[in-house]
mmCIF file of C-alpha atoms and ligand atoms in Angstrom:
data_model
loop_
_atom_site.group_PDB
_atom_site.id
_atom_site.type_symbol
_atom_site.label_atom_id
_atom_site.label_comp_id
_atom_site.label_asym_id
_atom_site.label_seq_id
_atom_site.Cartn_x
_atom_site.Cartn_y
_atom_site.Cartn_z
ATOM 1 C CA MET A 21 -17.986 16.466 -28.876
ATOM 2 C CA GLN A 22 -16.229 14.705 -25.875
ATOM 3 C CA VAL A 23 -16.908 16.034 -22.475
ATOM 4 C CA PRO A 24 -14.694 14.255 -19.822
ATOM 5 C CA TYR A 25 -16.377 13.826 -16.290
ATOM 6 C CA SER A 26 -13.370 15.983 -14.817
ATOM 7 C CA ASP A 27 -10.349 17.366 -16.150
ATOM 8 C CA PHE A 28 -7.106 18.651 -14.303
ATOM 9 C CA HIS A 29 -5.652 20.305 -17.576
ATOM 10 C CA VAL A 30 -6.711 23.794 -17.111
ATOM 11 C CA MET A 31 -6.168 24.119 -13.391
ATOM 12 C CA HIS A 32 -2.735 22.592 -13.449
ATOM 13 C CA ASP A 33 -1.615 24.099 -16.646
ATOM 14 C CA SER A 34 -2.282 27.614 -14.998
ATOM 15 C CA ILE A 35 0.032 26.833 -12.230
ATOM 16 C CA ARG A 36 2.377 24.534 -13.652
ATOM 17 C CA ASP A 37 5.592 26.545 -12.785
ATOM 18 C CA ASP A 38 4.394 26.846 -9.298
ATOM 19 C CA LEU A 39 4.124 23.082 -9.054
ATOM 20 C CA ASN A 40 7.296 22.522 -10.727
ATOM 21 C CA ALA A 41 8.922 25.067 -8.008
ATOM 22 C CA ALA A 42 7.425 23.168 -5.363
ATOM 23 C CA TYR A 43 8.905 19.882 -6.516
ATOM 24 C CA GLU A 44 12.361 21.451 -6.803
ATOM 25 C CA LYS A 45 12.010 23.005 -3.544
ATOM 26 C CA VAL A 46 11.233 19.822 -1.684
ATOM 27 C CA MET A 47 13.893 17.858 -3.720
ATOM 28 C CA ASP A 48 16.695 20.501 -2.682
ATOM 29 C CA SER A 49 15.640 20.346 0.784
ATOM 30 C CA GLU A 50 16.177 16.632 1.155
ATOM 31 C CA TRP A 51 13.476 16.407 3.762
ATOM 32 C CA PHE A 52 10.359 14.587 2.870
ATOM 33 C CA ILE A 53 7.959 14.261 5.791
ATOM 34 C CA GLN A 54 7.207 16.375 8.901
ATOM 35 C CA GLY A 55 9.079 19.560 7.654
ATOM 36 C CA LYS A 56 8.501 23.134 6.772
ATOM 37 C CA GLN A 57 6.096 22.486 3.789
ATOM 38 C CA ASP A 58 3.750 20.508 5.899
ATOM 39 C CA THR A 59 3.830 23.226 8.587
ATOM 40 C CA ALA A 60 3.447 26.009 6.173
ATOM 41 C CA PHE A 61 0.318 24.183 4.578
ATOM 42 C CA GLU A 62 -1.181 23.496 7.880
ATOM 43 C CA GLU A 63 -1.103 27.154 8.814
ATOM 44 C CA ALA A 64 -2.388 28.328 5.441
ATOM 45 C CA PHE A 65 -5.322 25.787 5.391
ATOM 46 C CA ALA A 66 -6.165 26.548 9.145
ATOM 47 C CA SER A 67 -6.287 30.309 8.323
ATOM 48 C CA PHE A 68 -8.398 29.744 5.223
ATOM 49 C CA LEU A 69 -10.904 27.900 7.091
ATOM 50 C CA GLY A 70 -10.778 30.180 10.180
ATOM 51 C CA VAL A 71 -9.845 27.378 12.634
ATOM 52 C CA ARG A 72 -6.837 27.198 15.180
ATOM 53 C CA HIS A 73 -5.359 23.969 14.211
ATOM 54 C CA CYS A 74 -4.738 21.866 11.088
ATOM 55 C CA ILE A 75 -2.766 18.482 11.289
ATOM 56 C CA GLY A 76 -1.785 17.146 7.817
ATOM 57 C CA VAL A 77 -2.286 13.391 7.575
ATOM 58 C CA GLY A 78 -2.023 10.627 4.835
ATOM 59 C CA ASN A 79 -5.603 10.645 3.584
ATOM 60 C CA GLY A 80 -9.168 11.613 4.522
ATOM 61 C CA LEU A 81 -10.010 8.149 5.881
ATOM 62 C CA ASP A 82 -6.894 8.563 8.436
ATOM 63 C CA ALA A 83 -8.141 12.125 9.250
ATOM 64 C CA LEU A 84 -11.723 10.822 10.299
ATOM 65 C CA ARG A 85 -10.148 7.650 12.047
ATOM 66 C CA LEU A 86 -7.655 9.848 13.950
ATOM 67 C CA ILE A 87 -10.386 12.213 15.164
ATOM 68 C CA LEU A 88 -12.373 9.290 16.561
ATOM 69 C CA LEU A 89 -9.330 7.792 18.109
ATOM 70 C CA ALA A 90 -8.329 11.163 19.712
ATOM 71 C CA LEU A 91 -11.931 11.420 21.141
ATOM 72 C CA GLY A 92 -11.473 8.072 22.633
ATOM 73 C CA ILE A 93 -14.417 6.535 20.781
ATOM 74 C CA GLY A 94 -14.310 2.792 20.538
ATOM 75 C CA ARG A 95 -15.653 -0.622 21.206
ATOM 76 C CA GLY A 96 -19.149 -0.411 22.500
ATOM 77 C CA ASP A 97 -19.771 3.103 21.084
ATOM 78 C CA GLU A 98 -21.979 4.155 18.530
ATOM 79 C CA VAL A 99 -21.634 7.028 15.950
ATOM 80 C CA LEU A 100 -24.254 8.346 13.779
ATOM 81 C CA VAL A 101 -23.377 8.767 10.023
ATOM 82 C CA PRO A 102 -25.252 9.157 6.724
ATOM 83 C CA ALA A 103 -26.478 5.804 4.828
ATOM 84 C CA ASN A 104 -25.648 7.629 1.724
ATOM 85 C CA THR A 105 -21.895 8.432 1.870
ATOM 86 C CA PHE A 106 -18.546 7.266 0.471
ATOM 87 C CA ILE A 107 -17.391 4.163 2.685
ATOM 88 C CA ALA A 108 -14.698 5.957 4.136
ATOM 89 C CA SER A 109 -16.999 7.912 6.687
ATOM 90 C CA ALA A 110 -18.241 4.496 8.024
ATOM 91 C CA LEU A 111 -14.864 2.762 7.819
ATOM 92 C CA ALA A 112 -13.266 5.265 10.055
ATOM 93 C CA ILE A 113 -15.949 4.491 12.647
ATOM 94 C CA SER A 114 -15.539 0.672 12.196
ATOM 95 C CA TYR A 115 -11.741 1.053 12.488
ATOM 96 C CA VAL A 116 -11.693 2.325 15.891
ATOM 97 C CA GLY A 117 -14.115 -0.525 16.882
ATOM 98 C CA ALA A 118 -17.138 1.617 17.272
ATOM 99 C CA THR A 119 -20.498 0.783 15.265
ATOM 100 C CA PRO A 120 -21.768 3.225 12.585
ATOM 101 C CA VAL A 121 -25.583 3.965 13.009
ATOM 102 C CA LEU A 122 -26.945 4.865 9.825
ATOM 103 C CA VAL A 123 -29.197 7.854 9.342
ATOM 104 C CA ASP A 124 -31.480 8.259 6.164
ATOM 105 C CA PRO A 125 -30.854 11.682 4.465
ATOM 106 C CA ASP A 126 -33.373 14.184 3.362
ATOM 107 C CA PRO A 127 -34.146 13.672 -0.432
ATOM 108 C CA GLU A 128 -34.206 17.452 -1.236
ATOM 109 C CA THR A 129 -30.545 17.951 0.014
ATOM 110 C CA ALA A 130 -29.080 14.375 0.132
ATOM 111 C CA LEU A 131 -27.658 15.534 3.613
ATOM 112 C CA ILE A 132 -28.844 14.195 7.090
ATOM 113 C CA THR A 133 -31.032 16.342 9.369
ATOM 114 C CA PRO A 134 -30.954 16.799 13.014
ATOM 115 C CA GLU A 135 -34.418 15.716 13.331
ATOM 116 C CA GLU A 136 -33.663 12.305 11.838
ATOM 117 C CA SER A 137 -30.656 11.810 13.432
ATOM 118 C CA GLU A 138 -32.224 12.334 16.857
ATOM 119 C CA LYS A 139 -34.310 9.275 16.468
ATOM 120 C CA HIS A 140 -31.336 7.025 16.335
ATOM 121 C CA ILE A 141 -29.468 8.657 19.322
ATOM 122 C CA THR A 142 -29.128 5.702 22.268
ATOM 123 C CA SER A 143 -27.309 5.568 25.451
ATOM 124 C CA LYS A 144 -24.201 4.345 23.527
ATOM 125 C CA THR A 145 -24.197 7.113 21.010
ATOM 126 C CA LYS A 146 -20.921 9.144 21.458
ATOM 127 C CA ALA A 147 -20.877 11.105 18.291
ATOM 128 C CA ILE A 148 -22.449 12.473 15.003
ATOM 129 C CA MET A 149 -20.472 12.402 11.861
ATOM 130 C CA VAL A 150 -22.121 14.928 9.636
ATOM 131 C CA VAL A 151 -20.907 14.468 5.976
ATOM 132 C CA GLN A 152 -20.972 17.620 3.690
ATOM 133 C CA LEU A 153 -21.853 15.692 0.767
ATOM 134 C CA TYR A 154 -21.393 16.929 -2.862
ATOM 135 C CA GLY A 155 -19.867 20.174 -1.474
ATOM 136 C CA ARG A 156 -23.227 21.188 0.256
ATOM 137 C CA VAL A 157 -23.436 22.045 4.228
ATOM 138 C CA ALA A 158 -25.966 20.533 6.265
ATOM 139 C CA ASP A 159 -27.874 22.340 9.072
ATOM 140 C CA MET A 160 -24.844 22.668 11.335
ATOM 141 C CA GLU A 161 -26.703 24.857 13.780
ATOM 142 C CA GLY A 162 -29.379 22.243 14.235
ATOM 143 C CA PHE A 163 -26.648 19.649 14.655
ATOM 144 C CA GLN A 164 -24.649 21.817 17.174
ATOM 145 C CA ALA A 165 -27.884 22.037 19.388
ATOM 146 C CA LEU A 166 -28.521 18.316 19.184
ATOM 147 C CA ALA A 167 -24.960 17.586 19.985
ATOM 148 C CA GLN A 168 -25.006 19.803 22.782
ATOM 149 C CA ALA A 169 -28.589 18.549 24.158
ATOM 150 C CA HIS A 170 -27.348 14.945 24.101
ATOM 151 C CA HIS A 171 -23.530 15.546 24.967
ATOM 152 C CA LEU A 172 -22.313 14.152 21.686
ATOM 153 C CA ALA A 173 -19.242 14.991 19.847
ATOM 154 C CA LEU A 174 -20.066 16.714 16.359
ATOM 155 C CA ILE A 175 -17.666 15.588 13.722
ATOM 156 C CA GLU A 176 -17.619 16.827 10.080
ATOM 157 C CA ASP A 177 -16.562 14.680 7.103
ATOM 158 C CA ALA A 178 -15.657 17.769 4.913
ATOM 159 C CA ALA A 179 -13.748 15.639 2.385
ATOM 160 C CA GLN A 180 -16.071 16.958 -0.344
ATOM 161 C CA ALA A 181 -16.451 20.454 1.013
ATOM 162 C CA HIS A 182 -13.268 22.608 0.791
ATOM 163 C CA GLY A 183 -14.409 26.347 1.439
ATOM 164 C CA ALA A 184 -18.084 25.376 1.346
ATOM 165 C CA GLU A 185 -20.081 27.895 3.614
ATOM 166 C CA ARG A 186 -23.120 28.387 5.818
ATOM 167 C CA SER A 187 -23.901 31.418 7.892
ATOM 168 C CA GLY A 188 -20.563 32.963 6.886
ATOM 169 C CA ARG A 189 -18.797 30.184 8.591
ATOM 170 C CA LYS A 190 -16.584 27.397 6.569
ATOM 171 C CA ALA A 191 -17.461 23.670 6.605
ATOM 172 C CA GLY A 192 -15.017 22.071 8.945
ATOM 173 C CA SER A 193 -15.366 24.868 11.631
ATOM 174 C CA PHE A 194 -18.648 23.772 12.963
ATOM 175 C CA GLY A 195 -17.997 20.762 15.168
ATOM 176 C CA ILE A 196 -15.257 19.683 17.674
ATOM 177 C CA ALA A 197 -13.312 18.535 14.612
ATOM 178 C CA ALA A 198 -13.348 17.974 10.909
ATOM 179 C CA GLY A 199 -11.656 15.519 8.404
ATOM 180 C CA PHE A 200 -10.735 16.652 5.062
ATOM 181 C CA SER A 201 -9.241 14.654 2.115
ATOM 182 C CA PHE A 202 -6.820 16.019 -0.540
ATOM 183 C CA TYR A 203 -7.561 12.808 -3.028
ATOM 184 C CA PRO A 204 -6.597 14.451 -6.359
ATOM 185 C CA GLY A 205 -10.192 14.685 -7.551
ATOM 186 C CA LYS A 206 -11.327 16.670 -4.443
ATOM 187 C CA ASN A 207 -11.903 20.407 -4.956
ATOM 188 C CA LEU A 208 -8.567 20.987 -3.329
ATOM 189 C CA GLY A 209 -6.496 17.861 -4.505
ATOM 190 C CA ALA A 210 -3.012 16.875 -4.042
ATOM 191 C CA LEU A 211 -0.840 15.056 -6.824
ATOM 192 C CA GLY A 212 -1.388 11.807 -4.582
ATOM 193 C CA ASP A 213 -3.203 11.263 -1.403
ATOM 194 C CA GLY A 214 -3.449 13.570 1.351
ATOM 195 C CA GLY A 215 -5.527 14.662 4.236
ATOM 196 C CA ALA A 216 -6.135 16.801 7.238
ATOM 197 C CA VAL A 217 -7.799 17.083 10.757
ATOM 198 C CA VAL A 218 -8.978 20.721 11.619
ATOM 199 C CA THR A 219 -10.034 21.756 15.220
ATOM 200 C CA ASP A 220 -10.159 24.649 17.469
ATOM 201 C CA ASP A 221 -9.558 22.483 20.403
ATOM 202 C CA ASP A 222 -5.901 22.661 21.490
ATOM 203 C CA VAL A 223 -5.934 19.380 23.393
ATOM 204 C CA LEU A 224 -7.576 17.440 20.610
ATOM 205 C CA ALA A 225 -4.956 18.740 18.097
ATOM 206 C CA GLN A 226 -2.056 17.704 20.153
ATOM 207 C CA ARG A 227 -3.597 14.303 20.733
ATOM 208 C CA VAL A 228 -4.363 13.899 16.885
ATOM 209 C CA ARG A 229 -0.676 15.121 16.061
ATOM 210 C CA ALA A 230 0.788 12.353 18.479
ATOM 211 C CA LEU A 231 -1.672 9.570 17.484
ATOM 212 C CA SER A 232 -0.660 10.376 13.705
ATOM 213 C CA ASN A 233 2.887 10.101 14.652
ATOM 214 C CA TYR A 234 3.100 6.596 16.390
ATOM 215 C CA GLY A 235 1.636 8.071 19.584
ATOM 216 C CA ALA A 236 4.788 9.908 20.214
ATOM 217 C CA THR A 237 5.343 13.382 21.048
ATOM 218 C CA VAL A 238 8.952 12.821 21.844
ATOM 219 C CA LYS A 239 10.919 10.677 19.503
ATOM 220 C CA TYR A 240 10.794 6.845 20.501
ATOM 221 C CA HIS A 241 8.646 7.739 23.589
ATOM 222 C CA HIS A 242 5.357 6.145 22.777
ATOM 223 C CA ASP A 243 2.465 7.367 25.245
ATOM 224 C CA GLU A 244 -0.309 5.677 23.191
ATOM 225 C CA LEU A 245 -0.838 3.144 20.219
ATOM 226 C CA GLY A 246 -0.821 5.512 17.340
ATOM 227 C CA VAL A 247 -0.473 5.230 13.592
ATOM 228 C CA ASN A 248 1.780 6.329 10.972
ATOM 229 C CA SER A 249 -0.042 8.846 8.962
ATOM 230 C CA HIS A 250 1.620 12.151 7.313
ATOM 231 C CA LEU A 251 1.123 14.639 4.620
ATOM 232 C CA ASP A 252 4.113 14.268 2.518
ATOM 233 C CA GLU A 253 6.295 17.406 2.048
ATOM 234 C CA LEU A 254 5.929 17.011 -1.497
ATOM 235 C CA GLN A 255 1.961 17.011 -1.321
ATOM 236 C CA ALA A 256 2.061 19.743 1.319
ATOM 237 C CA ALA A 257 4.078 21.961 -1.086
ATOM 238 C CA PHE A 258 1.732 21.170 -4.190
ATOM 239 C CA LEU A 259 -1.250 21.929 -1.876
ATOM 240 C CA SER A 260 0.419 25.307 -0.917
ATOM 241 C CA ALA A 261 0.816 26.260 -4.500
ATOM 242 C CA LYS A 262 -2.948 25.280 -5.170
ATOM 243 C CA LEU A 263 -4.669 26.762 -2.109
ATOM 244 C CA PRO A 264 -4.296 30.553 -3.313
ATOM 245 C CA HIS A 265 -6.264 29.496 -6.336
ATOM 246 C CA LEU A 266 -9.099 27.502 -4.580
ATOM 247 C CA PRO A 267 -11.399 30.768 -4.372
ATOM 248 C CA ALA A 268 -11.268 31.208 -8.049
ATOM 249 C CA TRP A 269 -11.653 27.596 -8.787
ATOM 250 C CA THR A 270 -14.766 27.513 -6.274
ATOM 251 C CA GLU A 271 -16.194 30.756 -8.020
ATOM 252 C CA GLU A 272 -16.012 28.875 -11.343
ATOM 253 C CA ARG A 273 -17.729 25.701 -9.945
ATOM 254 C CA ARG A 274 -20.437 27.868 -8.527
ATOM 255 C CA ARG A 275 -20.861 29.750 -11.930
ATOM 256 C CA LEU A 276 -21.228 26.330 -13.644
ATOM 257 C CA GLY A 277 -23.530 24.952 -11.090
ATOM 258 C CA ALA A 278 -25.679 27.964 -11.357
ATOM 259 C CA ARG A 279 -25.986 27.547 -15.227
ATOM 260 C CA TYR A 280 -27.006 23.794 -14.466
ATOM 261 C CA GLU A 281 -29.582 24.696 -11.917
ATOM 262 C CA LYS A 282 -31.134 27.309 -14.155
ATOM 263 C CA GLU A 283 -31.073 25.856 -17.513
ATOM 264 C CA ILE A 284 -31.586 21.901 -16.852
ATOM 265 C CA THR A 285 -35.286 22.160 -17.186
ATOM 266 C CA SER A 286 -36.347 18.544 -18.158
ATOM 267 C CA GLY A 287 -39.349 17.328 -16.258
ATOM 268 C CA LYS A 288 -37.534 13.715 -16.230
ATOM 269 C CA LEU A 289 -34.829 15.171 -14.071
ATOM 270 C CA ARG A 290 -34.705 16.220 -10.348
ATOM 271 C CA LEU A 291 -32.060 18.542 -8.833
ATOM 272 C CA LEU A 292 -31.279 19.173 -5.346
ATOM 273 C CA ARG A 293 -32.533 22.189 -3.472
ATOM 274 C CA HIS A 294 -30.098 25.262 -4.105
ATOM 275 C CA ASP A 295 -27.678 25.626 -1.404
ATOM 276 C CA PRO A 296 -25.859 29.231 -1.585
ATOM 277 C CA GLY A 297 -22.703 27.732 0.223
ATOM 278 C CA ASN A 298 -22.321 24.956 -1.988
ATOM 279 C CA VAL A 299 -18.742 24.407 -3.668
ATOM 280 C CA TYR A 300 -20.321 21.909 -6.207
ATOM 281 C CA HIS A 301 -17.733 19.132 -5.715
ATOM 282 C CA ILE A 302 -20.293 16.821 -7.465
ATOM 283 C CA PHE A 303 -23.385 18.181 -9.411
ATOM 284 C CA PRO A 304 -26.009 15.309 -9.093
ATOM 285 C CA VAL A 305 -29.087 15.093 -11.205
ATOM 286 C CA PHE A 306 -31.751 12.461 -10.363
ATOM 287 C CA CYS A 307 -33.541 10.358 -13.013
ATOM 288 C CA GLU A 308 -35.945 7.198 -12.726
ATOM 289 C CA ASP A 309 -34.399 5.862 -15.779
ATOM 290 C CA ARG A 310 -30.664 6.576 -14.714
ATOM 291 C CA ASP A 311 -29.012 3.844 -16.391
ATOM 292 C CA ALA A 312 -30.674 4.773 -19.724
ATOM 293 C CA LEU A 313 -29.607 8.353 -19.118
ATOM 294 C CA GLN A 314 -26.056 7.488 -18.440
ATOM 295 C CA ARG A 315 -25.984 5.450 -21.600
ATOM 296 C CA TYR A 316 -27.567 8.029 -23.619
ATOM 297 C CA LEU A 317 -25.089 10.650 -22.428
ATOM 298 C CA GLU A 318 -22.084 8.300 -22.954
ATOM 299 C CA ASP A 319 -23.358 7.832 -26.664
ATOM 300 C CA GLN A 320 -22.884 11.669 -27.152
ATOM 301 C CA GLY A 321 -19.354 11.664 -25.626
ATOM 302 C CA ILE A 322 -20.628 13.036 -22.245
ATOM 303 C CA HIS A 323 -18.770 11.097 -19.373
ATOM 304 C CA THR A 324 -20.614 10.720 -15.977
ATOM 305 C CA LEU A 325 -20.188 8.955 -12.691
ATOM 306 C CA ILE A 326 -22.678 7.706 -9.858
ATOM 307 C CA HIS A 327 -21.989 8.869 -6.375
ATOM 308 C CA TYR A 328 -22.899 6.348 -5.063
ATOM 309 C CA PRO A 329 -24.366 3.195 -6.462
ATOM 310 C CA ILE A 330 -24.806 1.181 -3.194
ATOM 311 C CA PRO A 331 -25.681 2.713 0.152
ATOM 312 C CA ILE A 332 -23.725 1.679 3.280
ATOM 313 C CA HIS A 333 -26.363 -0.611 4.632
ATOM 314 C CA LEU A 334 -26.444 -2.794 1.299
ATOM 315 C CA GLN A 335 -22.702 -2.920 0.977
ATOM 316 C CA LYS A 336 -21.383 -6.304 1.535
ATOM 317 C CA ALA A 337 -18.622 -5.025 3.967
ATOM 318 C CA TYR A 338 -21.520 -3.946 6.081
ATOM 319 C CA GLN A 339 -23.697 -6.973 6.153
ATOM 320 C CA SER A 340 -22.886 -7.390 9.933
ATOM 321 C CA LEU A 341 -24.981 -4.350 10.494
ATOM 322 C CA GLY A 342 -27.925 -6.589 9.621
ATOM 323 C CA HIS A 343 -29.866 -4.303 7.584
ATOM 324 C CA ARG A 344 -32.160 -5.049 4.624
ATOM 325 C CA ILE A 345 -33.522 -3.403 1.359
ATOM 326 C CA GLY A 346 -36.147 -0.864 2.570
ATOM 327 C CA ASP A 347 -34.377 0.253 5.718
ATOM 328 C CA PHE A 348 -33.285 3.499 4.270
ATOM 329 C CA PRO A 349 -35.670 4.442 1.542
ATOM 330 C CA ALA A 350 -34.235 7.778 0.791
ATOM 331 C CA ALA A 351 -30.712 6.564 0.612
ATOM 332 C CA GLU A 352 -31.646 3.769 -1.586
ATOM 333 C CA SER A 353 -33.870 6.060 -3.906
ATOM 334 C CA LEU A 354 -30.911 8.416 -4.314
ATOM 335 C CA ALA A 355 -28.475 5.584 -4.975
ATOM 336 C CA ALA A 356 -30.782 4.260 -7.660
ATOM 337 C CA SER A 357 -31.359 7.554 -9.425
ATOM 338 C CA GLU A 358 -28.292 9.845 -8.892
ATOM 339 C CA LEU A 359 -26.035 10.599 -11.901
ATOM 340 C CA SER A 360 -23.031 13.231 -11.462
ATOM 341 C CA ILE A 361 -22.533 15.247 -14.597
ATOM 342 C CA PRO A 362 -19.256 17.020 -15.612
ATOM 343 C CA LEU A 363 -18.403 20.011 -13.628
ATOM 344 C CA TYR A 364 -14.869 21.232 -13.366
ATOM 345 C CA PRO A 365 -12.721 24.578 -13.650
ATOM 346 C CA GLY A 366 -11.657 25.085 -17.100
ATOM 347 C CA MET A 367 -14.981 23.425 -18.653
ATOM 348 C CA THR A 368 -15.777 25.512 -21.713
ATOM 349 C CA GLU A 369 -19.128 27.260 -22.163
ATOM 350 C CA GLU A 370 -19.473 25.015 -25.316
ATOM 351 C CA ALA A 371 -19.250 21.956 -23.259
ATOM 352 C CA VAL A 372 -21.740 23.279 -20.604
ATOM 353 C CA ASP A 373 -24.192 24.206 -23.312
ATOM 354 C CA TYR A 374 -23.724 20.712 -24.978
ATOM 355 C CA VAL A 375 -24.406 18.901 -21.689
ATOM 356 C CA ILE A 376 -27.452 20.970 -20.809
ATOM 357 C CA ALA A 377 -28.998 20.602 -24.284
ATOM 358 C CA ALA A 378 -28.377 16.751 -24.241
ATOM 359 C CA LEU A 379 -29.927 16.469 -20.748
ATOM 360 C CA ASN A 380 -33.042 18.526 -21.830
ATOM 361 C CA ALA A 381 -33.570 16.511 -24.796
ATOM 362 C CA PHE A 382 -33.623 13.261 -23.101
HETATM 363 C C1 PLP B 12 -13.123 11.266 -0.654
HETATM 364 C C2 PLP B 12 -13.913 11.031 0.939
HETATM 365 C C3 PLP B 12 -13.259 10.397 2.011
HETATM 366 C C4 PLP B 12 -11.964 9.807 2.186
HETATM 367 O O1 PLP B 12 -10.954 10.475 1.480
HETATM 368 P P1 PLP B 12 -9.567 9.715 1.014
HETATM 369 O O2 PLP B 12 -8.569 10.774 1.079
HETATM 370 O O3 PLP B 12 -10.016 9.002 -0.253
HETATM 371 O O4 PLP B 12 -9.134 8.713 2.178
HETATM 372 C C5 PLP B 12 -14.094 10.501 3.020
HETATM 373 N N1 PLP B 12 -15.276 10.865 2.960
HETATM 374 C C6 PLP B 12 -15.840 11.275 1.832
HETATM 375 C C7 PLP B 12 -17.340 11.967 1.873
HETATM 376 C C8 PLP B 12 -15.105 11.317 0.742
HETATM 377 O O5 PLP B 12 -15.540 11.876 -0.287
#
């Protein structure tokens, strides 16, 4: 049996007519950026999250970068960020000229904690970027208190956490602003690149919108050095067609995640602590013998990925931070033992049974 890591088939087949209609609508409108489709999706996504503003941008990296730019964070400033994240979280900080200050995660959740983060706060710290990794939500009440006590901006990288919840609130609604990605493989994915900034702050929203549009609020009147980053009309129309189905897709991910958490019983594998608000963007298992496990599964037709094999401080691009092996032991241990197993809406019960049986027999 072949089990792909992920599969769009069932998701896209169920809404194929809506996606085709979305394409026709944009084609017929002859309006391809900054139009009605973008506005409609921004309103729908803001309402889905329970926030006041959503600004569609080109991708998740731009979303994070624009938040930092709009907050005035730049050269000489430090921003706390997990050592175990996709490089975009750290890159956004570097792009505005600030320094990413890495925080080792809690091995039980793979998320950073307020306690560990506090140790890294200096007089130069301006913000904390919490990454809601794998679709899980960090201790946001704790982070809100920490940010308030030290006068820091609390930013969420919610690129993996569309619809994830904690205490009845959605990921992306806890800080001053959050960045989302609609990269095709994300839980809410476009048919290409896309991203969004969400915030409750009216002034920040206006600033992000201007900065994403060459720093102009009135055409050809540039108040600031902005960038060019939009959510294309076509992608916005596709996302609007998909958004109403996200709750059902999330339900399905949760059902599959619950099966894995209950039925993976091998003593050779470690799972993260259960999080009721998890949207299971990625389902990680941790194994001392990870590479052998990956080969073993591959031999049985089960395709897996590693998120992420190299922590930020050991990336060549971040040599300049001056870190060494051993500096972030939890991040290093997660990177050395993590394996992401198949989990996607439309995955058949037979496929789930097959993956569980293979894992337990390893
Ligand atoms: C996907 C992702 C991003 C970047 O999003 P893009 O749309 O690919 O630029 C940022 N942070 C995290 C944690 C991600 O998973």
